[in-house]
Amino acid sequence: MIIEQHYDEEVLAEFLAEPSDAVTRDKHLGSCGLCLKTLDSLRGSAQILREAAVWDKTPVSAAPRSETLAFLRGMQKSMLDEDAAAAVWIKQLLAGSRETWAPRLAEHPEWRTGGMVRALLKQSDSAIVTVPADAVSITQLALAITEHLPEQPASRHLRALARYELGYALWYTGAPVAALAEFDAAAVIFAAMPQAEFDLARVDLMRAMVCRMIEHRDEAVMIASAAAEVFHRYGDGDRVAAARSATALTLQGARRIREALALHLSIVEDRQIGETWRVSALQNAALCYRDLHEFESAKSFLSRAITGFEKLGKMTDRSKSRWVFAQILVQQQRYDAALPMLREVREDFQEIGMFNDVALASLDIAEALLAAGRISEIGDACRAALDYFSQSGLTQTEPALRAIAFLQEAAAAGRITTHRIQDVRSFLLAPADNRKPLFLELPS
Amino acid sequence: MIELDVVETPPPAAPQASTDGAPDIGDLYVLHRPLLLHIACRKFRVGETEAESLLQEVFLSYMTTTTKVENVKAWLVAAMCNASRHYWRGQGKTESLPDNFDDHSDPKSHSVAEQAAMEITMRQALDYLQPRCRETLHLHYYEGRSAVDVAEKLETTSRYAEKLIHNCLKRVREIYFSITAVKR
C-alpha cells in the first residue's frame, strides 16, 4: 500500500518567498490539492500581516456611542410616527378621481411630511402596473410635498427620490424625454450627497435605459457599466444584472452581437442573481444566437427560457419565447413544425388581449404558409384572426383588424406576396399617428 | 419575421416597506459599528470622532433610502467607504492627503467587508502573541525584512530567525483559527 506524503506547513511556508512558478515546478505541489490549499491559506495569512490596518496602534473604541444610538433610534421613531400618520392621510388624499388629488393636498398643509412622501412613493409603485398615469400624478404630489419640507439632507434625499420615481413613472408611460429630465434633476441632487452613491447609481441605470431608447448608445453603455460597478460594491446582484443587461441590450441595438451575447451569458452564469434575471438573460442570449444564425444554440436557450418563464408564472414572456422559437423554425424552413406553434402562440395572445401581437402572429402564419406553398390556407388563417377581432369589438383592435382584412383581401385576390406581408407588418409596427394607408393595387 | 422585443425587465423602483417592520436601527448600528469603524479608521485613516459622524450619516442614508437593500452589510460597508473617500476629498482642500490616498479608492471594495473582518480578527490574534513573536512578524511581513535582517535586529542567528518566523506564523494562525472556529 502506498501512503501519500504531504508537505508540512514549515516546508510550505518556504514557498511564500519563492517566485510564483516554483509551485508548478515542484513535482508534489503541482499535483497535490491538499498542499496547494494549505499554501493558499498561508499566503492569505501572510497577506493580512502585510496590511497596515493590522498593525495600527491607534485606539478605536469598541463600545457603541450612546449619543449615536439615541440619535438613530430617535430618527427611526419619528419616521415611524410620520409613516403611521401618513397611512391614514394617504387614503383621504387619493380618494376620488386623479384631478381632485392636488387641490385636496393644497387644503391640508399638515400632510406635507416626509412620511407622506414615503407613502406616496410606495403607492406609486403599485399604481405603475395598474394605472401608470396615476403613478405619474402620485409622484408629482410627492415631489410637491418635498418642496415644502425643511431644508435638510433628509429632505433633499426625499426630493431626489421623488424626482427619480416621477422619472420612472414617466418612462413607464412612454415619455422618455420627460423622464430623462427628471432623472437628470435627481442625479444633480444625489451627486452632491456623499451618502447617496447607491441611489445615484439607480438613477444612472434608468438614464442608461432612456439613452438606449433614444439611441445615445455610447452614453448608455458608459453609464450602465459604471452603475453596475456601484451595485456590485453594494452587494445588489439583481441590479448588477439589470445594469449589465442594459449594457448588453444597447450593444445588441448597435449590432455588436458577440459582445452582447458574452454579457447575457455572464448574467446566466451569475449565481448572485434572481431567477427572473437569469431567465430573461437566457431569452436575450437566444436572440443573439438567432441574429448570428446559430439556430440550434438559439433554440436550446429558448427551450430553457420557456421552462424558466413557466416556472416563474410569466406566461406572456413564455409565449413570446415560443414565438421566437417558431420564427426560427420558419427560418430553417421547418414550416410543419412552426405553424402549429405559431397558432398556439396566437391563441395565447388572444386570451390575454394582446391585439397587435395577435395580428403580428397572424402575419407570421401567413408568411410561413406562403413560403410552404400552402397559399390556399392563408385566407382561413386571416379569417380566424378577423373573427377574434370582431368578437372583441374594441377600438384598439381597429388597426390590427384593418391589417388582417387587407391581407385576407390580398389572399382572396391571389395577390399575396412576401413584400405585401412586409407592408402590413410595417403598418402594424408604425406609431399610431404615422401609419401609411394600405392600398391593394388594381389588377393590371 | 419581426424583431421581437428583447426581454427587458426594468430595475425595481419598488420602495421598501418604509420604516414599518424594519429592524431596530440601534441593533444594526451595534452589530455593524466595529466593522464600519475599522474601515474608516484603519483603512481610510479617518479620525475616530469624524468616523463616528460618518457612521451616523451612513445609517441615516440607509434609513432614508426607499428601495429594498439586498445585502445590508455590503451596503453599509460600501457606503462607509464612499463616505470616507468623500471625507478625504473634502479634507484635501485644506490639508495634505495621506501618502496612500490612492489605496483608499480600492477597486476591490466589494470585498472590503471580508478583508476588514479578517484584519480585525488578525489584530485580535496578534494581541495574544508574545511581544517577541509579534515583533518578528511585524519585521518580516509588515516591514518586509528578510530572515537575515530579522536575525540582525533580534540579535540572533539567521537560522533561528527563520525558525522564529515560521513558528510565529504558525502560532498566530492557530489563534486566528481558534477565534473564527464555529462552535458546535
PDB file of N, CA, C and O in Angstrom, chain A residues 335-364:
ATOM      1  N   TYR A 335     -41.583  24.388 -41.782  1.00  0.00           N
ATOM      2  CA  TYR A 335     -42.906  25.013 -41.674  1.00  0.00           C
ATOM      3  C   TYR A 335     -43.915  24.146 -40.915  1.00  0.00           C
ATOM      4  O   TYR A 335     -44.743  24.659 -40.171  1.00  0.00           O
ATOM      5  N   ASP A 336     -43.852  22.816 -41.126  1.00  0.00           N
ATOM      6  CA  ASP A 336     -44.837  21.940 -40.463  1.00  0.00           C
ATOM      7  C   ASP A 336     -44.693  21.990 -38.940  1.00  0.00           C
ATOM      8  O   ASP A 336     -45.676  21.841 -38.212  1.00  0.00           O
ATOM      9  N   ALA A 337     -43.479  22.168 -38.455  1.00  0.00           N
ATOM     10  CA  ALA A 337     -43.272  22.278 -37.002  1.00  0.00           C
ATOM     11  C   ALA A 337     -43.619  23.688 -36.518  1.00  0.00           C
ATOM     12  O   ALA A 337     -44.127  23.861 -35.406  1.00  0.00           O
ATOM     13  N   ALA A 338     -43.344  24.664 -37.374  1.00  0.00           N
ATOM     14  CA  ALA A 338     -43.532  26.062 -36.944  1.00  0.00           C
ATOM     15  C   ALA A 338     -45.003  26.464 -36.876  1.00  0.00           C
ATOM     16  O   ALA A 338     -45.417  27.166 -35.938  1.00  0.00           O
ATOM     17  N   LEU A 339     -45.792  26.023 -37.860  1.00  0.00           N
ATOM     18  CA  LEU A 339     -47.174  26.516 -37.957  1.00  0.00           C
ATOM     19  C   LEU A 339     -48.044  26.184 -36.740  1.00  0.00           C
ATOM     20  O   LEU A 339     -48.737  27.080 -36.217  1.00  0.00           O
ATOM     21  N   PRO A 340     -48.037  24.924 -36.229  1.00  0.00           N
ATOM     22  CA  PRO A 340     -48.858  24.674 -35.028  1.00  0.00           C
ATOM     23  C   PRO A 340     -48.433  25.550 -33.851  1.00  0.00           C
ATOM     24  O   PRO A 340     -49.260  26.041 -33.087  1.00  0.00           O
ATOM     25  N   MET A 341     -47.128  25.763 -33.733  1.00  0.00           N
ATOM     26  CA  MET A 341     -46.638  26.574 -32.622  1.00  0.00           C
ATOM     27  C   MET A 341     -47.083  28.032 -32.777  1.00  0.00           C
ATOM     28  O   MET A 341     -47.510  28.675 -31.809  1.00  0.00           O
ATOM     29  N   LEU A 342     -47.014  28.548 -33.999  1.00  0.00           N
ATOM     30  CA  LEU A 342     -47.454  29.929 -34.242  1.00  0.00           C
ATOM     31  C   LEU A 342     -48.940  30.083 -33.928  1.00  0.00           C
ATOM     32  O   LEU A 342     -49.369  31.101 -33.368  1.00  0.00           O
ATOM     33  N   ARG A 343     -49.733  29.055 -34.271  1.00  0.00           N
ATOM     34  CA  ARG A 343     -51.185  29.129 -33.998  1.00  0.00           C
ATOM     35  C   ARG A 343     -51.445  29.125 -32.482  1.00  0.00           C
ATOM     36  O   ARG A 343     -52.299  29.866 -31.994  1.00  0.00           O
ATOM     37  N   GLU A 344     -50.672  28.292 -31.775  1.00  0.00           N
ATOM     38  CA  GLU A 344     -50.829  28.254 -30.302  1.00  0.00           C
ATOM     39  C   GLU A 344     -50.455  29.597 -29.674  1.00  0.00           C
ATOM     40  O   GLU A 344     -51.127  30.096 -28.783  1.00  0.00           O
ATOM     41  N   VAL A 345     -49.366  30.165 -30.183  1.00  0.00           N
ATOM     42  CA  VAL A 345     -48.922  31.464 -29.665  1.00  0.00           C
ATOM     43  C   VAL A 345     -49.994  32.514 -29.914  1.00  0.00           C
ATOM     44  O   VAL A 345     -50.321  33.326 -29.035  1.00  0.00           O
ATOM     45  N   ARG A 346     -50.573  32.481 -31.131  1.00  0.00           N
ATOM     46  CA  ARG A 346     -51.625  33.445 -31.438  1.00  0.00           C
ATOM     47  C   ARG A 346     -52.815  33.273 -30.488  1.00  0.00           C
ATOM     48  O   ARG A 346     -53.386  34.267 -30.011  1.00  0.00           O
ATOM     49  N   GLU A 347     -53.154  32.031 -30.181  1.00  0.00           N
ATOM     50  CA  GLU A 347     -54.251  31.790 -29.227  1.00  0.00           C
ATOM     51  C   GLU A 347     -53.909  32.361 -27.843  1.00  0.00           C
ATOM     52  O   GLU A 347     -54.759  32.927 -27.165  1.00  0.00           O
ATOM     53  N   ASP A 348     -52.640  32.164 -27.449  1.00  0.00           N
ATOM     54  CA  ASP A 348     -52.208  32.726 -26.154  1.00  0.00           C
ATOM     55  C   ASP A 348     -52.442  34.233 -26.127  1.00  0.00           C
ATOM     56  O   ASP A 348     -52.966  34.780 -25.156  1.00  0.00           O
ATOM     57  N   PHE A 349     -52.031  34.908 -27.199  1.00  0.00           N
ATOM     58  CA  PHE A 349     -52.172  36.367 -27.255  1.00  0.00           C
ATOM     59  C   PHE A 349     -53.644  36.777 -27.298  1.00  0.00           C
ATOM     60  O   PHE A 349     -54.019  37.810 -26.751  1.00  0.00           O
ATOM     61  N   GLN A 350     -54.457  35.953 -27.947  1.00  0.00           N
ATOM     62  CA  GLN A 350     -55.894  36.244 -27.976  1.00  0.00           C
ATOM     63  C   GLN A 350     -56.458  36.201 -26.562  1.00  0.00           C
ATOM     64  O   GLN A 350     -57.226  37.073 -26.158  1.00  0.00           O
ATOM     65  N   GLU A 351     -56.048  35.188 -25.823  1.00  0.00           N
ATOM     66  CA  GLU A 351     -56.576  35.024 -24.455  1.00  0.00           C
ATOM     67  C   GLU A 351     -56.248  36.206 -23.563  1.00  0.00           C
ATOM     68  O   GLU A 351     -57.043  36.612 -22.730  1.00  0.00           O
ATOM     69  N   ILE A 352     -55.049  36.763 -23.747  1.00  0.00           N
ATOM     70  CA  ILE A 352     -54.661  37.870 -22.857  1.00  0.00           C
ATOM     71  C   ILE A 352     -54.888  39.234 -23.505  1.00  0.00           C
ATOM     72  O   ILE A 352     -54.503  40.259 -22.943  1.00  0.00           O
ATOM     73  N   GLY A 353     -55.537  39.234 -24.659  1.00  0.00           N
ATOM     74  CA  GLY A 353     -55.948  40.503 -25.279  1.00  0.00           C
ATOM     75  C   GLY A 353     -54.811  41.337 -25.835  1.00  0.00           C
ATOM     76  O   GLY A 353     -54.877  42.565 -25.830  1.00  0.00           O
ATOM     77  N   MET A 354     -53.750  40.687 -26.328  1.00  0.00           N
ATOM     78  CA  MET A 354     -52.650  41.440 -26.941  1.00  0.00           C
ATOM     79  C   MET A 354     -52.913  41.512 -28.448  1.00  0.00           C
ATOM     80  O   MET A 354     -52.386  40.716 -29.228  1.00  0.00           O
ATOM     81  N   PHE A 355     -53.733  42.525 -28.805  1.00  0.00           N
ATOM     82  CA  PHE A 355     -54.277  42.583 -30.170  1.00  0.00           C
ATOM     83  C   PHE A 355     -53.206  42.689 -31.238  1.00  0.00           C
ATOM     84  O   PHE A 355     -53.247  42.003 -32.258  1.00  0.00           O
ATOM     85  N   ASN A 356     -52.279  43.599 -31.023  1.00  0.00           N
ATOM     86  CA  ASN A 356     -51.243  43.798 -32.038  1.00  0.00           C
ATOM     87  C   ASN A 356     -50.425  42.528 -32.248  1.00  0.00           C
ATOM     88  O   ASN A 356     -50.067  42.181 -33.376  1.00  0.00           O
ATOM     89  N   ASP A 357     -50.149  41.837 -31.146  1.00  0.00           N
ATOM     90  CA  ASP A 357     -49.376  40.603 -31.260  1.00  0.00           C
ATOM     91  C   ASP A 357     -50.188  39.511 -31.949  1.00  0.00           C
ATOM     92  O   ASP A 357     -49.626  38.668 -32.655  1.00  0.00           O
ATOM     93  N   VAL A 358     -51.504  39.516 -31.746  1.00  0.00           N
ATOM     94  CA  VAL A 358     -52.361  38.554 -32.472  1.00  0.00           C
ATOM     95  C   VAL A 358     -52.203  38.799 -33.970  1.00  0.00           C
ATOM     96  O   VAL A 358     -51.998  37.860 -34.757  1.00  0.00           O
ATOM     97  N   ALA A 359     -52.250  40.074 -34.347  1.00  0.00           N
ATOM     98  CA  ALA A 359     -52.135  40.409 -35.771  1.00  0.00           C
ATOM     99  C   ALA A 359     -50.753  40.043 -36.306  1.00  0.00           C
ATOM    100  O   ALA A 359     -50.626  39.476 -37.399  1.00  0.00           O
ATOM    101  N   LEU A 360     -49.723  40.356 -35.532  1.00  0.00           N
ATOM    102  CA  LEU A 360     -48.354  40.068 -35.987  1.00  0.00           C
ATOM    103  C   LEU A 360     -48.110  38.561 -36.101  1.00  0.00           C
ATOM    104  O   LEU A 360     -47.458  38.099 -37.040  1.00  0.00           O
ATOM    105  N   ALA A 361     -48.647  37.805 -35.143  1.00  0.00           N
ATOM    106  CA  ALA A 361     -48.507  36.344 -35.221  1.00  0.00           C
ATOM    107  C   ALA A 361     -49.267  35.825 -36.444  1.00  0.00           C
ATOM    108  O   ALA A 361     -48.809  34.879 -37.115  1.00  0.00           O
ATOM    109  N   SER A 362     -50.402  36.459 -36.770  1.00  0.00           N
ATOM    110  CA  SER A 362     -51.154  36.052 -37.962  1.00  0.00           C
ATOM    111  C   SER A 362     -50.327  36.291 -39.222  1.00  0.00           C
ATOM    112  O   SER A 362     -50.355  35.490 -40.166  1.00  0.00           O
ATOM    113  N   LEU A 363     -49.603  37.397 -39.226  1.00  0.00           N
ATOM    114  CA  LEU A 363     -48.733  37.680 -40.378  1.00  0.00           C
ATOM    115  C   LEU A 363     -47.660  36.601 -40.516  1.00  0.00           C
ATOM    116  O   LEU A 363     -47.333  36.173 -41.622  1.00  0.00           O
ATOM    117  N   ASP A 364     -47.106  36.193 -39.357  1.00  0.00           N
ATOM    118  CA  ASP A 364     -46.086  35.126 -39.396  1.00  0.00           C
ATOM    119  C   ASP A 364     -46.684  33.844 -39.967  1.00  0.00           C
ATOM    120  O   ASP A 364     -46.037  33.126 -40.734  1.00  0.00           O
TER     121      ASP A 364
END
